[in-house]
N, CA and C of each residue as an Amber inpcrd file, in Angstrom:
protein
   636
 -51.2800000  79.9150000  47.4010000 -51.5270000  81.3120000  47.0550000
 -51.1700000  81.5600000  45.5880000 -51.7310000  82.6120000  45.0200000
 -51.4990000  82.9050000  43.6100000 -50.0580000  83.2930000  43.3630000
 -49.5500000  82.8820000  42.2110000 -48.2310000  83.3500000  41.8170000
 -48.3580000  84.7680000  41.2800000 -47.2520000  85.4840000  41.2860000
 -47.2770000  86.8620000  40.7810000 -47.7240000  86.9320000  39.3290000
 -47.2590000  86.0140000  38.4620000 -47.7550000  86.0650000  37.0700000
 -49.2700000  85.9090000  36.9730000 -49.8730000  85.0610000  37.8350000
 -51.3330000  84.9040000  37.8070000 -52.0140000  86.2420000  38.0830000
 -51.5750000  86.9340000  39.1410000 -52.1740000  88.2070000  39.5230000
 -51.9370000  89.2680000  38.4520000 -50.7230000  89.3460000  37.9630000
 -50.4040000  90.3430000  36.9370000 -51.2320000  90.0820000  35.6820000
 -51.3510000  88.8020000  35.3090000 -52.1310000  88.4680000  34.1240000
 -53.5840000  88.8740000  34.2670000 -54.1580000  88.6620000  35.4470000
 -55.5500000  89.0510000  35.6760000 -55.7100000  90.5600000  35.5860000
 -54.8270000  91.2960000  36.2230000 -54.9200000  92.7590000  36.1820000
 -54.7840000  93.2700000  34.7500000 -53.9080000  92.6640000  33.9860000
 -53.7520000  93.0650000  32.5750000 -55.0340000  92.7910000  31.7950000
 -55.6640000  91.6410000  32.0630000 -56.9410000  91.3430000  31.3990000
 -57.9870000  92.4050000  31.7190000 -58.0680000  92.7770000  32.9900000
 -59.0640000  93.7610000  33.4080000 -58.7940000  95.1230000  32.7770000
 -57.5430000  95.4960000  32.7060000 -57.1960000  96.7710000  32.0450000
 -57.5960000  96.7360000  30.5710000 -57.3280000  95.6170000  29.9160000
 -57.6790000  95.5160000  28.4940000 -59.1820000  95.6200000  28.2820000
 -59.9530000  95.1890000  29.2650000 -61.4130000  95.2310000  29.1320000
 -62.0040000  96.5490000  29.6180000 -61.1500000  97.4880000  30.0070000
 -61.6430000  98.8290000  30.2830000 -61.6920000  99.2590000  31.7270000
 -61.2200000  98.4270000  32.6580000 -61.1890000  98.8270000  34.0660000
 -60.0100000  99.7730000  34.2610000 -60.2980000 100.9790000  34.7130000
 -59.2610000 102.0160000  34.8010000 -58.9760000 102.4860000  36.2250000
 -59.9020000 102.2650000  37.1390000 -59.7300000 102.7630000  38.5070000
 -58.5950000 101.9930000  39.1880000 -57.5050000 102.6830000  39.4720000
 -56.3350000 102.0100000  40.0430000 -56.6080000 101.4840000  41.4470000
 -57.4900000 102.1370000  42.1870000 -57.8270000 101.6350000  43.5210000
 -58.5700000 100.3030000  43.4270000 -59.4590000 100.1840000  42.4630000
 -60.1810000  98.9250000  42.2570000 -59.2110000  97.8280000  41.8360000
 -58.3430000  98.1210000  40.9050000 -57.3670000  97.1290000  40.4500000
 -56.4560000  96.6990000  41.5930000 -56.0660000  97.6530000  42.4150000
 -55.1910000  97.3350000  43.5490000 -55.9260000  96.4480000  44.5510000
 -57.2000000  96.7330000  44.7860000 -57.9850000  95.9130000  45.7150000
 -58.1000000  94.4750000  45.2090000 -58.3640000  94.3150000  43.9210000
 -58.4640000  92.9730000  43.3420000 -57.1250000  92.2530000  43.4410000
 -56.0580000  92.9850000  43.2430000 -54.7240000  92.3850000  43.3340000
 -54.4330000  91.8820000  44.7510000 -55.0440000  92.5040000  45.7460000
 -54.7900000  92.1470000  47.1460000 -55.6180000  90.9550000  47.6240000
 -56.6040000  90.5290000  46.8460000 -57.4920000  89.4420000  47.2730000
 -57.1530000  88.1710000  46.4910000 -56.6740000  87.1390000  47.1670000
 -56.3120000  85.8910000  46.4800000 -57.5580000  85.0920000  46.0830000
 -57.9430000  85.1830000  44.8340000 -59.2080000  84.5840000  44.3980000
 -59.2360000  83.0690000  44.5850000 -58.0700000  82.4320000  44.5710000
 -58.0670000  80.9800000  44.7160000 -58.5910000  80.5220000  46.0830000
 -58.5700000  81.4140000  47.0690000 -59.1170000  81.0680000  48.3810000
 -60.6450000  81.0690000  48.3870000 -61.2550000  81.6240000  47.3530000
 -62.7090000  81.7880000  47.3170000 -63.3830000  80.8240000  46.3460000
 -62.6220000  79.9380000  45.7360000 -63.1960000  78.9600000  44.8030000
 -63.0050000  77.5590000  45.3560000 -63.7890000  76.6310000  44.8370000
 -63.6270000  75.2270000  45.1910000 -62.2160000  74.7890000  44.8040000
 -61.5250000  74.0340000  45.6720000 -60.1630000  73.5890000  45.3340000
 -60.0680000  72.8850000  43.9910000 -61.1490000  72.2520000  43.5660000
 -61.1390000  71.5670000  42.2680000 -60.9780000  72.5440000  41.1090000
 -61.3040000  73.8230000  41.3400000 -61.2230000  74.8330000  40.2810000
 -60.0880000  75.8300000  40.5220000 -59.1980000  75.5310000  41.4680000
 -58.1460000  76.4800000  41.8340000 -57.2660000  76.8580000  40.6400000
 -57.0490000  75.9110000  39.7340000 -56.2150000  76.2040000  38.5630000
 -56.8620000  77.2240000  37.6340000 -58.1680000  77.4540000  37.8020000
 -58.8900000  78.4010000  36.9500000 -59.2020000  79.7150000  37.6690000
 -58.6780000  79.8750000  38.8680000 -59.0770000  81.0080000  39.7160000
 -58.7680000  82.3560000  39.0830000 -57.7130000  82.4350000  38.2750000
 -57.3250000  83.7350000  37.7100000 -57.6760000  83.8730000  36.2410000
 -58.5300000  82.9590000  35.7560000 -59.1280000  83.1610000  34.4510000
 -60.3430000  84.0660000  34.6160000 -60.6610000  84.8120000  33.5870000
 -61.7730000  85.7550000  33.6720000 -63.0840000  85.0450000  33.3720000
 -63.4420000  84.1240000  34.2760000 -64.6510000  83.3350000  34.1100000
 -65.3470000  83.1940000  35.4700000 -66.6720000  82.9820000  35.4160000
 -67.4150000  82.6150000  36.6210000 -67.1530000  81.1480000  36.9260000
 -67.2230000  80.7900000  38.2210000 -66.9870000  79.4140000  38.6290000
 -68.0600000  78.9850000  39.6270000 -68.4100000  77.6910000  39.6330000
 -69.4150000  77.2200000  40.5940000 -68.8610000  77.1940000  42.0130000
 -69.7410000  77.4780000  42.9810000 -69.4090000  77.3200000  44.3930000
 -70.5240000  76.4900000  45.0390000 -70.4880000  76.3690000  46.3460000
 -71.4690000  75.5600000  47.0440000 -72.8920000  76.1040000  46.8680000
 -73.8720000  75.2500000  47.1850000 -75.2910000  75.6290000  47.2340000
 -75.8410000  76.0620000  45.8820000 -75.2090000  75.5940000  44.7940000
 -75.6940000  75.9240000  43.4680000 -75.4670000  77.3590000  43.0460000
 -74.5750000  78.0700000  43.7410000 -74.2990000  79.4680000  43.4320000
 -73.0000000  79.5840000  42.6220000 -72.6130000  80.7920000  42.2890000
 -71.3950000  81.0120000  41.5110000 -70.5820000  82.1610000  42.1040000
 -69.2960000  82.1630000  41.8120000 -68.4410000  83.3190000  42.0410000
 -68.3200000  84.0310000  40.7020000 -68.6460000  85.3080000  40.6780000
 -68.6740000  86.0550000  39.4160000 -67.2930000  86.1420000  38.7930000
 -67.2680000  86.3260000  37.4800000 -65.9860000  86.4990000  36.8060000
 -65.3390000  87.7940000  37.2830000 -64.0150000  87.8270000  37.3330000
 -63.3180000  89.0160000  37.8420000 -63.7040000  90.3130000  37.1440000
 -63.9620000  90.2790000  35.8360000 -64.3400000  91.5120000  35.1490000
 -65.6350000  92.0740000  35.7110000 -66.6210000  91.2180000  35.9600000
 -67.9020000  91.6970000  36.4870000 -67.7180000  92.2630000  37.8910000
 -66.9220000  91.5870000  38.7160000 -66.6220000  92.1010000  40.0570000
 -65.9650000  93.4730000  39.9500000 -64.9650000  93.5830000  39.0850000
 -64.2500000  94.8560000  38.9300000 -65.1700000  95.9420000  38.3770000
 -65.9870000  95.6020000  37.3890000 -66.8750000  96.5740000  36.7640000
 -67.8910000  97.1080000  37.7660000 -68.5410000  96.1970000  38.5030000
 -69.5390000  96.6110000  39.4840000 -68.8930000  97.4700000  40.5700000
 -67.7110000  97.0590000  41.0080000 -67.0070000  97.8130000  42.0470000
 -66.6340000  99.2000000  41.5520000 -66.1370000  99.2880000  40.3220000
 -65.7570000 100.5770000  39.7600000 -66.9640000 101.5060000  39.6580000
 -68.1110000 100.9640000  39.2600000 -69.3050000 101.7910000  39.1010000
 -69.8660000 102.2840000  40.4360000 -69.5220000 101.6230000  41.5320000
 -69.9540000 102.1080000  42.8430000 -69.2820000 103.4310000  43.2110000
 -68.0980000 103.6930000  42.6470000 -67.3410000 104.9140000  42.9550000
 -67.2020000 105.0940000  44.4710000 -66.5250000 104.1410000  45.0680000
 -66.3880000 104.1020000  46.5200000 -65.3180000 105.0470000  47.0290000
 -65.5140000 105.4860000  48.2840000 -64.4040000 106.1050000  48.9990000
 -64.3550000 105.5120000  50.4050000 -63.2970000 105.8220000  51.1210000
 -63.0310000 105.1360000  52.3870000 -64.0100000 105.5000000  53.4980000
 -64.8980000 106.4650000  53.2740000 -65.8990000 106.8090000  54.2860000
 -67.2040000 106.0410000  54.1070000 -67.3630000 105.3250000  53.0040000
 -68.6510000 104.7400000  52.6560000 -68.9980000 103.5010000  53.4790000
 -70.2810000 103.3880000  53.7690000 -70.8720000 102.1770000  54.3500000
 -71.6550000 101.4900000  53.2380000 -71.3300000 100.2170000  52.9950000
 -71.8590000  99.5040000  51.8310000 -72.6830000  98.2970000  52.2790000
 -73.8170000  98.0960000  51.6280000 -74.6180000  96.8860000  51.8060000
 -74.4500000  96.0140000  50.5740000 -74.1050000  94.7490000  50.8030000
 -74.0400000  93.7730000  49.7180000 -75.1490000  92.7520000  49.9200000
 -75.9020000  92.4970000  48.8720000 -76.9330000  91.4650000  48.8930000
 -76.3900000  90.2530000  48.1470000 -76.1410000  89.1760000  48.8890000
 -75.6090000  87.9510000  48.2900000 -74.1310000  87.8010000  48.5570000
 -73.7760000  87.3060000  49.7380000 -72.3660000  87.1500000  50.1050000
 -71.6610000  86.1520000  49.2060000 -72.3360000  85.0350000  48.9230000
 -71.7280000  83.9970000  48.0930000 -70.4260000  83.5050000  48.7000000
 -69.3870000  83.4690000  47.9010000 -68.0760000  83.0110000  48.3680000
 -67.4100000  84.0140000  49.3040000 -67.8600000  85.2790000  49.2410000
 -67.2170000  86.3480000  50.0050000 -66.2200000  87.1580000  49.1940000
 -65.9900000  86.7710000  47.9360000 -64.9550000  87.4390000  47.1340000
 -65.2680000  88.9080000  46.8930000 -66.5040000  89.2050000  46.4730000
 -66.8580000  90.5970000  46.2080000 -66.7190000  91.4340000  47.4780000
 -67.1820000  90.9200000  48.6090000 -67.0770000  91.6610000  49.8670000
 -65.6260000  91.8950000  50.2480000 -64.7670000  90.9060000  49.9940000
 -63.3430000  91.0590000  50.3090000 -62.7280000  92.1870000  49.4810000
 -63.0960000  92.2660000  48.2110000 -62.6060000  93.3620000  47.3680000
 -63.1170000  94.7030000  47.9010000 -64.4030000  94.7680000  48.2190000
 -64.9840000  96.0070000  48.7380000 -64.3100000  96.4480000  50.0280000
 -63.9060000  95.4860000  50.8440000 -63.3480000  95.8070000  52.1690000
 -62.1110000  96.6820000  52.0880000 -61.4170000  96.6420000  50.9570000
 -60.2020000  97.4470000  50.7900000 -60.4960000  98.8540000  50.2630000
 -61.7850000  99.1520000  50.0230000 -62.1400000 100.4110000  49.3630000
 -63.1070000 101.2810000  50.1470000 -63.6670000 100.7520000  51.2310000
 -64.6800000 101.5040000  51.9630000 -64.5090000 101.2910000  53.4650000
 -65.3120000 102.0050000  54.2370000 -65.2000000 101.9170000  55.7010000
 -65.7660000 100.6110000  56.2320000 -66.9470000 100.2180000  55.7450000
 -67.6200000  99.0600000  56.3120000 -68.4760000  98.3820000  55.2570000
 -68.4850000  97.0580000  55.2690000 -69.3320000  96.2650000  54.3840000
 -70.2650000  95.4180000  55.2520000 -71.5620000  95.5280000  54.9870000
 -72.5610000  94.6680000  55.5890000 -73.0910000  93.7750000  54.4750000
 -73.0160000  92.4550000  54.6580000 -73.3630000  91.5590000  53.5630000
 -74.3250000  90.4760000  54.0370000 -75.3620000  90.2380000  53.2400000
 -76.4600000  89.3270000  53.5860000 -76.3960000  88.0930000  52.6940000
 -76.5220000  86.9200000  53.3050000 -76.5250000  85.6560000  52.5830000
 -77.6810000  84.7920000  53.0820000 -78.3460000  84.0720000  52.1780000
 -79.4740000  83.2370000  52.6070000 -79.0430000  81.8130000  52.9430000
 -77.8320000  81.4010000  52.5660000 -77.3320000  80.0670000  52.8740000
 -76.3090000  80.1380000  54.0080000 -76.6130000  79.4850000  55.1310000
 -75.6890000  79.5300000  56.2650000 -74.3350000  78.9250000  55.9070000
 -74.3200000  77.8610000  55.1040000 -73.0450000  77.2500000  54.7150000
 -72.1310000  78.2650000  54.0360000 -72.7070000  79.0660000  53.1360000
 -71.9010000  80.0720000  52.4510000 -71.4460000  81.1610000  53.4150000
 -72.3440000  81.5930000  54.2910000 -71.9780000  82.6470000  55.2380000
 -70.8300000  82.2140000  56.1370000 -70.9170000  81.0000000  56.6890000
 -69.8830000  80.5220000  57.6000000 -68.5510000  80.3630000  56.8810000
 -68.5850000  79.8590000  55.6480000 -67.3470000  79.6950000  54.8870000
 -66.7300000  81.0450000  54.5580000 -67.5710000  82.0190000  54.1700000
 -67.0590000  83.3670000  53.8780000 -66.4260000  83.9770000  55.1240000
 -67.0640000  83.8120000  56.2810000 -66.5020000  84.3480000  57.5230000
 -65.1230000  83.7710000  57.8070000 -64.9580000  82.4780000  57.5590000
 -63.6420000  81.8620000  57.7800000 -62.6030000  82.4530000  56.8300000
 -63.0100000  82.7160000  55.6060000 -62.0700000  83.3100000  54.6550000
 -61.6720000  84.7220000  55.0740000 -62.6440000  85.5110000  55.5310000
 -62.3340000  86.8690000  55.9880000 -61.3580000  86.8190000  57.1620000
 -61.5930000  85.8940000  58.0860000 -60.7050000  85.7710000  59.2490000
 -59.2930000  85.3800000  58.8150000 -59.1870000  84.4490000  57.8730000
 -57.8780000  84.0060000  57.3970000 -57.0940000  85.1490000  56.7620000
 -57.8130000  86.0600000  56.0900000 -57.1730000  87.1860000  55.4130000
 -57.0400000  88.4130000  56.3090000 -57.5160000  88.3190000  57.5390000
 -57.4140000  89.4590000  58.4520000 -58.3400000  90.5990000  58.0990000
 -59.4380000  90.2990000  57.4250000 -60.4200000  91.3200000  57.0520000
 -61.3780000  91.5110000  58.2220000 -61.4100000  92.7090000  58.7790000
 -62.2030000  92.9570000  59.9940000 -63.3430000  93.9430000  59.7960000
 -63.4860000  94.5140000  58.6130000 -64.5390000  95.5130000  58.3870000
 -65.6950000  94.9810000  57.5480000 -65.8660000  93.6550000  57.5460000
 -67.0010000  93.0130000  56.8740000 -67.8330000  92.2930000  57.9250000
 -69.1430000  92.5740000  57.9420000 -70.0720000  91.9190000  58.8510000
 -71.1030000  91.1540000  58.0330000 -71.2870000  89.8680000  58.3440000
 -72.2260000  89.0400000  57.5890000 -73.4520000  88.7270000  58.4400000
 -74.5360000  88.4210000  57.7560000 -75.7740000  88.0210000  58.4200000
 -76.5150000  87.0580000  57.5050000 -77.2550000  86.1230000  58.1130000
 -78.1670000  85.2670000  57.3630000 -79.5050000  86.0000000  57.2720000
 -80.0370000  86.1210000  56.0660000 -81.3040000  86.8240000  55.9400000
 -81.8280000  86.8340000  54.5240000 -82.9520000  87.4730000  54.3520000
 -83.6250000  87.6400000  53.0620000 -83.1170000  88.9380000  52.4370000
 -82.3530000  88.8150000  51.3630000 -81.7530000  89.9840000  50.7420000
 -82.7630000  91.0110000  50.2600000 -83.9670000  90.5650000  49.9150000
 -85.0010000  91.5080000  49.4680000 -85.3240000  92.5350000  50.5410000
 -85.0940000  92.1750000  51.8040000 -85.4670000  93.0540000  52.9180000
 -84.3430000  93.9850000  53.3390000 -83.1460000  93.7650000  52.7990000
 -82.0260000  94.6120000  53.1720000 -81.6400000  94.4210000  54.6300000
 -81.1080000  95.4970000  55.2280000 -80.6170000  95.4380000  56.6050000
 -81.0630000  96.7220000  57.2990000 -82.3650000  96.8430000  57.6330000
 -82.9020000  98.0990000  58.1630000 -82.1610000  98.6720000  59.3710000
 -81.7050000  97.8460000  60.3470000 -81.0390000  98.4520000  61.5070000
 -79.7540000  99.2050000  61.1680000 -79.1330000  98.8730000  60.0340000
 -77.8910000  99.5480000  59.6340000 -78.1090000 100.6320000  58.5820000
 -79.3030000 100.7450000  58.0710000 -79.5890000 101.7410000  57.0330000
 -79.5630000 103.1520000  57.6520000 -79.3130000 104.1760000  56.8250000
 -79.1360000 104.1200000  55.3750000 -77.6900000 103.8070000  54.9850000
 -77.5340000 103.3860000  53.7270000 -76.2350000 103.0210000  53.1780000
 -75.8260000 104.0060000  52.0870000 -74.5190000 104.2250000  51.9950000
 -73.9940000 105.0610000  50.9090000 -74.0780000 104.3380000  49.5680000
 -73.8610000 103.0340000  49.6180000 -73.8670000 102.2300000  48.4060000
 -74.5150000 100.8760000  48.7070000 -75.1970000 100.3290000  47.6940000
 -75.7370000  98.9730000  47.7580000 -75.3260000  98.2480000  46.4850000
 -74.8280000  97.0300000  46.6530000 -74.4750000  96.1910000  45.5140000
 -75.2220000  94.8760000  45.6510000 -75.8920000  94.4660000  44.5970000
 -76.7130000  93.2560000  44.6080000 -76.0980000  92.2740000  43.6200000
 -75.8000000  91.0620000  44.1040000 -75.1030000  90.0890000  43.2670000
 -76.0120000  88.9340000  42.8520000 -77.3010000  89.2200000  42.7330000
 -78.2850000  88.2880000  42.1850000 -79.3460000  89.1340000  41.4890000
 -80.0040000  88.5530000  40.4960000 -80.8800000  89.3430000  39.6270000
 -82.3300000  89.3310000  40.1040000 -82.9510000  90.5020000  40.0450000
 -84.3620000  90.6610000  40.3800000 -85.1130000  91.2020000  39.1620000
 -86.4120000  90.9750000  39.0750000 -87.1870000  91.5470000  37.9640000
 -87.1540000  93.0780000  37.9810000 -87.1390000  93.6600000  39.1810000
 -87.0270000  95.1020000  39.3500000 -86.3480000  95.3690000  40.6850000
 -85.8330000  96.5600000  40.8680000 -85.1410000  96.8840000  42.1050000
 -86.1190000  96.8870000  43.2710000 -85.8880000  96.0690000  44.2990000
 -86.7980000  96.0760000  45.4510000 -86.8740000  97.4620000  46.0820000
 -88.0910000  97.9570000  46.2690000 -88.2640000  99.3120000  46.7950000
 -87.6490000  99.4570000  48.1790000 -87.6930000  98.3870000  48.9730000
 -87.1420000  98.4900000  50.3190000 -85.6330000  98.7230000  50.2840000
 -84.9620000  98.2130000  49.2600000 -83.5180000  98.4830000  49.1180000
 -83.2920000  99.9250000  48.6830000 -84.0980000 100.4020000  47.7570000
 -83.9980000 101.8070000  47.3470000 -84.2030000 102.7150000  48.5570000
 -85.1640000 102.3550000  49.4050000 -85.4480000 103.1580000  50.5940000
 -84.2740000 103.1800000  51.5670000 -83.4370000 102.1370000  51.5330000
 -82.3030000 102.0670000  52.4500000 -81.0510000 102.7720000  51.9200000
 -81.1440000 103.3380000  50.7320000 -80.0590000 104.1610000  50.1910000
 -80.1480000 105.5810000  50.7380000 -79.0090000 106.1570000  51.0460000
 -78.9680000 107.5720000  51.3840000 -79.3030000 108.4150000  50.1560000
 -79.7700000 109.6200000  50.3740000 -79.8360000 110.5720000  49.2710000
 -78.4050000 110.8420000  48.8200000 -78.1800000 110.7570000  47.5230000
 -76.8240000 110.8340000  46.9950000 -76.1690000 109.4710000  46.8870000
 -76.9130000 108.4260000  47.2660000 -76.3740000 107.0700000  47.2270000
 -76.5660000 106.4120000  45.8720000 -75.9580000 105.2430000  45.7380000
 -76.0000000 104.5150000  44.4610000 -76.1440000 103.0210000  44.7110000
 -76.9470000 102.3950000  43.8680000 -77.0960000 100.9440000  43.8640000
 -76.6770000 100.3960000  42.5030000 -75.9510000  99.2780000  42.5270000
 -75.6470000  98.5420000  41.3060000 -76.3380000  97.1930000  41.4360000
 -77.2200000  96.8720000  40.4780000 -78.0560000  95.6740000  40.5920000
 -78.3430000  95.0860000  39.2200000 -78.2660000  93.7550000  39.0670000
 -78.7160000  93.1290000  37.8140000 -80.2300000  92.9860000  37.8170000
 -80.8490000  93.3970000  36.7260000 -82.3010000  93.3360000  36.6060000
 -82.6870000  92.5740000  35.3470000 -83.7750000  91.8110000  35.4430000
 -84.2690000  91.0830000  34.2810000 -85.1610000  89.9410000  34.6960000
 -86.1570000  89.6550000  33.8750000 -87.1090000  88.5980000  34.1790000
 -86.5080000  87.2060000  34.0050000 -85.5390000  87.0680000  33.1030000
 -84.9190000  85.7660000  32.8670000 -83.4090000  85.9270000  32.7930000
 -82.7070000  84.8210000  32.9630000 -81.2440000  84.8720000  32.9870000
 -80.6660000  85.2880000  31.6420000 -81.4310000  85.0850000  30.5780000
 -80.9580000  85.4440000  29.2390000 -81.2940000  86.8820000  28.8670000
 -81.9480000  87.6070000  29.7680000 -82.3460000  88.9820000  29.4490000
 -82.1030000  89.8970000  30.6420000 -80.8970000  89.7920000  31.2020000
 -80.5390000  90.6140000  32.3560000 -79.6310000  91.7680000  31.9280000
 -79.7650000  92.8630000  32.6480000 -78.8920000  94.0140000  32.4320000
 -78.4380000  94.5280000  33.7880000 -77.1600000  94.8460000  33.8860000
 -76.6550000  95.4910000  35.0910000 -77.0930000  96.9500000  35.0470000
 -77.6860000  97.4280000  36.1520000 -78.2780000  98.7600000  36.1750000
 -77.6860000  99.5720000  37.3310000 -77.3890000 100.8100000  37.0410000
 -76.9400000 101.7730000  38.0520000 -78.1280000 102.6360000  38.4560000
 -78.4380000 102.6620000  39.7530000 -79.5470000 103.4510000  40.2760000
 -78.9890000 104.5080000  41.2120000 -79.1970000 105.7640000  40.8700000
 -78.7300000 106.8790000  41.6900000 -79.9280000 107.5340000  42.3590000
 -79.7890000 107.7960000  43.6490000 -80.8770000 108.3710000  44.4320000
 -80.5320000 109.7990000  44.8300000 -81.4420000 110.7110000  44.5620000
 -81.2710000 112.1130000  44.9370000 -82.5680000 112.6000000  45.5730000
 -82.5230000 113.7810000  46.1700000 -83.7400000 114.3380000  46.7640000
 -84.8470000 114.4940000  45.7250000 -84.4450000 114.7390000  44.4880000
 -85.4290000 114.9510000  43.4270000 -86.0220000 113.6520000  42.8860000
 -85.4210000 112.5120000  43.2260000 -85.9450000 111.2510000  42.7290000
 -84.8570000 110.2480000  42.3980000 -85.2230000 109.2540000  41.5790000
 -84.3540000 108.1390000  41.2360000 -84.0130000 108.1920000  39.7520000
 -82.7490000 107.9480000  39.4320000 -82.3330000 107.8420000  38.0360000
 -81.7020000 106.4740000  37.8230000 -82.1390000 105.7640000  36.7880000
 -81.6220000 104.4330000  36.4940000 -80.9430000 104.4300000  35.1340000
 -79.7900000 103.7630000  35.0640000 -79.0350000 103.7050000  33.8090000
 -78.5410000 102.2820000  33.5720000 -78.9390000 101.6420000  32.4540000
 -78.4140000 100.3060000  32.1420000 -76.9350000 100.3910000  31.7750000
 -76.1780000  99.3690000  32.1770000 -74.7280000  99.4000000  31.9870000
 -74.2290000  98.3400000  31.0060000 -74.5770000  97.0800000  31.2330000
 -74.1500000  96.0230000  30.3140000 -74.9450000  94.7520000  30.5690000
 -75.0370000  93.8670000  29.5730000 -75.7340000  92.5940000  29.7700000
 -74.9420000  91.7050000  30.7210000 -75.6620000  90.9590000  31.5710000
 -75.0270000  90.0630000  32.5270000 -75.8780000  88.8060000  32.6930000
 -75.3390000  87.8270000  33.4170000 -76.0800000  86.6020000  33.7520000
 -75.7920000  86.2790000  35.2160000 -76.7980000  86.4760000  36.0650000
 -76.6780000  86.2020000  37.4890000 -77.7370000  85.1890000  37.9130000
 -77.4550000  84.4990000  39.0210000 -78.4940000  83.6680000  39.6370000
 -79.5980000  84.5890000  40.1460000 -80.8260000  84.0830000  40.3090000
 -81.9390000  84.9430000  40.7410000 -81.8360000  85.3460000  42.2080000
 -82.3260000  86.5380000  42.4970000 -82.4590000  87.0020000  43.8780000
 -83.7440000  86.3940000  44.4400000 -83.5850000  85.5020000  45.4020000
 -84.7240000  84.7570000  45.9350000 -85.3070000  85.4830000  47.1310000
 -86.6160000  85.6240000  47.1330000 -87.3310000  86.2970000  48.2060000
 -88.0360000  85.2440000  49.0490000 -87.7870000  85.2460000  50.3520000
 -88.4810000  84.3080000  51.2100000 -87.5610000  83.6390000  52.2020000
 -87.8860000  82.4170000  52.5560000 -87.2140000  81.7080000  53.6220000
 -85.7250000  81.5280000  53.3620000 -84.9280000  81.7600000  54.3900000
 -83.4870000  81.5700000  54.2690000 -83.1450000  80.1100000  54.5220000
 -81.9510000  79.7160000  54.0710000 -81.5130000  78.3240000  54.1710000
 -80.5430000  78.1880000  55.3510000 -81.0550000  77.8220000  56.4950000
 -80.2230000  77.7000000  57.6890000 -79.6400000  76.3090000  57.8270000
């Protein structure tokens, strides 16, 4: 498990980079990131860097996780959809800030490993499924918030449709990995408002057959 200096150092880094929401910082402090990385990279778990995980995917750097989480503006009543479970780290952070997290992963290996991590940490308000993230999770819609952890050329309309009025999506958009921007999409009865937030680099959001 992480030493206290590791956790304190990470929180200090996030504060220096502009993360101010104390609930978000507290949630990150409660999730041991070293449990979500390959043991070969455990010594780097509390550095503010992305790290490789199984299936050619990555665990995002802590700043990006914190930034995306902060922009969701969560409260404990919210039902959240996550597209791209990956290691499970982002979902674990979300679990401390909202009522329920539904998270979709296309690789069964990643889903099963994330489930084991949630069980080890006693996290009971995260539900995972194997599926095509482009399609969302219609039986559980609508969602108060949607967070997408892979980049698409544009926001899939079916995900926008699964947002409640008054809901928000945080999603990386861009045609190539070198030209991606994290975008905040707010949905209201009057329509959709999109606001770019910062440049990012995410793996692509793949549409189609899942990897069972």
